[in-house]
Amino acid sequence: MIETLDQLLALLTTMSQTYERAKKEGDFDFFEVVQPFAEKVDQTLDQFKIFNKEVVRLPYMNQTKFDLLIENMKALSVECHFQRTSRKLFTEKLKATHYDLNYIKRNEL
């Protein structure tokens, strides 16, 4: 699970960098960039979903939070590529997702 969490955290870093680039340079091409990246995130999330039962057993974690974490990752993987994405909403979603992934990682060691 740690390897999958590290992959998700690395993808979050990529999303943050991509977002900053999109803000400066404009939207990315959907079919050439956005779709392949979103598919990569989805594949990694599929690996993470295998650990659903272990994750929801952690204190302060439940099925609703787990599902929200998955949905936020999926949304961020697309939103980071577009200039019109709200900075405040993107940043808040990114922070919450980063916090939850790190929380799970800390408690799985």
PDB file of C-alpha atoms in Angstrom:
ATOM      1  CA  MET A   1       0.000   0.000   0.000  1.00  0.00           C
ATOM      2  CA  ILE A   2       2.872   2.384   0.775  1.00  0.00           C
ATOM      3  CA  GLU A   3       4.080   2.198  -2.831  1.00  0.00           C
ATOM      4  CA  THR A   4       0.612   3.079  -4.129  1.00  0.00           C
ATOM      5  CA  LEU A   5       0.318   5.958  -1.656  1.00  0.00           C
ATOM      6  CA  ASP A   6       3.704   7.272  -2.778  1.00  0.00           C
ATOM      7  CA  GLN A   7       2.539   7.095  -6.398  1.00  0.00           C
ATOM      8  CA  LEU A   8      -0.630   9.034  -5.540  1.00  0.00           C
ATOM      9  CA  LEU A   9       1.356  11.670  -3.639  1.00  0.00           C
ATOM     10  CA  ALA A  10       3.726  12.027  -6.600  1.00  0.00           C
ATOM     11  CA  LEU A  11       0.731  12.433  -8.907  1.00  0.00           C
ATOM     12  CA  LEU A  12      -0.596  15.181  -6.615  1.00  0.00           C
ATOM     13  CA  THR A  13       2.725  17.007  -6.945  1.00  0.00           C
ATOM     14  CA  THR A  14       2.480  16.680 -10.718  1.00  0.00           C
ATOM     15  CA  MET A  15      -1.081  18.032 -10.596  1.00  0.00           C
ATOM     16  CA  SER A  16       0.045  21.066  -8.615  1.00  0.00           C
ATOM     17  CA  GLN A  17       2.848  21.794 -11.079  1.00  0.00           C
ATOM     18  CA  THR A  18       0.546  21.243 -14.052  1.00  0.00           C
ATOM     19  CA  TYR A  19      -2.021  23.615 -12.563  1.00  0.00           C
ATOM     20  CA  GLU A  20       0.574  26.382 -12.198  1.00  0.00           C
ATOM     21  CA  ARG A  21       1.664  25.818 -15.787  1.00  0.00           C
ATOM     22  CA  ALA A  22      -1.935  25.941 -17.027  1.00  0.00           C
ATOM     23  CA  LYS A  23      -2.508  29.217 -15.173  1.00  0.00           C
ATOM     24  CA  LYS A  24       0.492  30.782 -16.934  1.00  0.00           C
ATOM     25  CA  GLU A  25       0.365  29.142 -20.360  1.00  0.00           C
ATOM     26  CA  GLY A  26      -3.263  28.156 -20.919  1.00  0.00           C
ATOM     27  CA  ASP A  27      -5.260  24.960 -21.254  1.00  0.00           C
ATOM     28  CA  PHE A  28      -3.688  21.644 -22.200  1.00  0.00           C
ATOM     29  CA  ASP A  29      -4.963  19.541 -25.098  1.00  0.00           C
ATOM     30  CA  PHE A  30      -7.627  17.163 -23.818  1.00  0.00           C
ATOM     31  CA  PHE A  31      -6.871  14.119 -25.961  1.00  0.00           C
ATOM     32  CA  GLU A  32      -3.077  14.419 -25.981  1.00  0.00           C
ATOM     33  CA  VAL A  33      -2.465  15.365 -22.344  1.00  0.00           C
ATOM     34  CA  VAL A  34      -5.539  15.408 -20.090  1.00  0.00           C
ATOM     35  CA  GLN A  35      -7.090  12.065 -20.984  1.00  0.00           C
ATOM     36  CA  PRO A  36      -3.856   9.994 -20.725  1.00  0.00           C
ATOM     37  CA  PHE A  37      -3.002  11.627 -17.387  1.00  0.00           C
ATOM     38  CA  ALA A  38      -6.508  11.048 -15.996  1.00  0.00           C
ATOM     39  CA  GLU A  39      -6.305   7.401 -17.091  1.00  0.00           C
ATOM     40  CA  LYS A  40      -2.965   7.018 -15.289  1.00  0.00           C
ATOM     41  CA  VAL A  41      -4.515   8.461 -12.122  1.00  0.00           C
ATOM     42  CA  ASP A  42      -7.530   6.141 -12.488  1.00  0.00           C
ATOM     43  CA  GLN A  43      -5.242   3.106 -12.790  1.00  0.00           C
ATOM     44  CA  THR A  44      -3.363   4.103  -9.649  1.00  0.00           C
ATOM     45  CA  LEU A  45      -6.641   4.708  -7.809  1.00  0.00           C
ATOM     46  CA  ASP A  46      -7.822   1.235  -8.849  1.00  0.00           C
ATOM     47  CA  GLN A  47      -4.721  -0.170  -7.124  1.00  0.00           C
ATOM     48  CA  PHE A  48      -5.500   1.956  -4.058  1.00  0.00           C
ATOM     49  CA  LYS A  49      -9.149   0.832  -3.875  1.00  0.00           C
ATOM     50  CA  ILE A  50      -7.940  -2.695  -3.120  1.00  0.00           C
ATOM     51  CA  PHE A  51      -6.998  -1.396   0.348  1.00  0.00           C
ATOM     52  CA  ASN A  52     -10.454   0.077   1.016  1.00  0.00           C
ATOM     53  CA  LYS A  53     -11.216  -2.117   4.049  1.00  0.00           C
ATOM     54  CA  GLU A  54      -7.886  -1.398   5.746  1.00  0.00           C
ATOM     55  CA  VAL A  55      -8.199   2.339   5.127  1.00  0.00           C
ATOM     56  CA  VAL A  56     -11.750   2.726   6.448  1.00  0.00           C
ATOM     57  CA  ARG A  57     -10.736   0.923   9.654  1.00  0.00           C
ATOM     58  CA  LEU A  58      -8.314   3.726  10.510  1.00  0.00           C
ATOM     59  CA  PRO A  59      -9.390   6.270  13.137  1.00  0.00           C
ATOM     60  CA  TYR A  60     -10.880   9.425  11.559  1.00  0.00           C
ATOM     61  CA  MET A  61     -11.438   7.597   8.276  1.00  0.00           C
ATOM     62  CA  ASN A  62     -14.696   6.110   6.995  1.00  0.00           C
ATOM     63  CA  GLN A  63     -16.237   4.985   3.714  1.00  0.00           C
ATOM     64  CA  THR A  64     -17.568   8.458   2.912  1.00  0.00           C
ATOM     65  CA  LYS A  65     -14.137  10.057   3.374  1.00  0.00           C
ATOM     66  CA  PHE A  66     -12.511   7.299   1.339  1.00  0.00           C
ATOM     67  CA  ASP A  67     -14.976   7.815  -1.519  1.00  0.00           C
ATOM     68  CA  LEU A  68     -14.466  11.593  -1.357  1.00  0.00           C
ATOM     69  CA  LEU A  69     -10.692  11.095  -1.516  1.00  0.00           C
ATOM     70  CA  ILE A  70     -11.094   9.028  -4.688  1.00  0.00           C
ATOM     71  CA  GLU A  71     -13.470  11.572  -6.251  1.00  0.00           C
ATOM     72  CA  ASN A  72     -11.164  14.492  -5.388  1.00  0.00           C
ATOM     73  CA  MET A  73      -8.182  12.750  -6.994  1.00  0.00           C
ATOM     74  CA  LYS A  74     -10.195  12.117 -10.158  1.00  0.00           C
ATOM     75  CA  ALA A  75     -11.433  15.711 -10.297  1.00  0.00           C
ATOM     76  CA  LEU A  76      -7.978  17.174  -9.638  1.00  0.00           C
ATOM     77  CA  SER A  77      -6.457  15.040 -12.396  1.00  0.00           C
ATOM     78  CA  VAL A  78      -8.631  16.861 -14.929  1.00  0.00           C
ATOM     79  CA  GLU A  79      -9.019  20.305 -13.319  1.00  0.00           C
ATOM     80  CA  CYS A  80      -5.253  20.849 -13.065  1.00  0.00           C
ATOM     81  CA  HIS A  81      -5.019  21.125 -16.860  1.00  0.00           C
ATOM     82  CA  PHE A  82      -7.339  24.092 -17.320  1.00  0.00           C
ATOM     83  CA  GLN A  83      -6.650  27.785 -16.827  1.00  0.00           C
ATOM     84  CA  ARG A  84     -10.217  28.571 -15.760  1.00  0.00           C
ATOM     85  CA  THR A  85     -10.044  26.288 -12.695  1.00  0.00           C
ATOM     86  CA  SER A  86     -10.569  28.307  -9.516  1.00  0.00           C
ATOM     87  CA  ARG A  87      -7.315  28.660  -7.568  1.00  0.00           C
ATOM     88  CA  LYS A  88      -9.084  28.601  -4.191  1.00  0.00           C
ATOM     89  CA  LEU A  89     -11.149  25.491  -4.925  1.00  0.00           C
ATOM     90  CA  PHE A  90      -8.236  23.671  -6.539  1.00  0.00           C
ATOM     91  CA  THR A  91      -5.887  24.489  -3.653  1.00  0.00           C
ATOM     92  CA  GLU A  92      -8.382  23.452  -0.974  1.00  0.00           C
ATOM     93  CA  LYS A  93      -9.141  20.162  -2.724  1.00  0.00           C
ATOM     94  CA  LEU A  94      -5.421  19.528  -3.240  1.00  0.00           C
ATOM     95  CA  LYS A  95      -4.607  20.221   0.427  1.00  0.00           C
ATOM     96  CA  ALA A  96      -7.410  17.982   1.703  1.00  0.00           C
ATOM     97  CA  THR A  97      -6.384  15.134  -0.587  1.00  0.00           C
ATOM     98  CA  HIS A  98      -2.713  15.515   0.316  1.00  0.00           C
ATOM     99  CA  TYR A  99      -3.559  15.521   4.029  1.00  0.00           C
ATOM    100  CA  ASP A 100      -5.712  12.380   3.774  1.00  0.00           C
ATOM    101  CA  LEU A 101      -3.098  10.455   1.773  1.00  0.00           C
ATOM    102  CA  ASN A 102      -0.364  11.395   4.245  1.00  0.00           C
ATOM    103  CA  TYR A 103      -2.623  10.465   7.170  1.00  0.00           C
ATOM    104  CA  ILE A 104      -3.235   7.024   5.669  1.00  0.00           C
ATOM    105  CA  LYS A 105       0.479   6.597   4.963  1.00  0.00           C
ATOM    106  CA  ARG A 106       1.472   7.557   8.528  1.00  0.00           C
ATOM    107  CA  ASN A 107      -1.015   5.126  10.025  1.00  0.00           C
ATOM    108  CA  GLU A 108      -0.109   2.229   7.751  1.00  0.00           C
ATOM    109  CA  LEU A 109       3.591   2.182   8.687  1.00  0.00           C
TER     110      LEU A 109
END
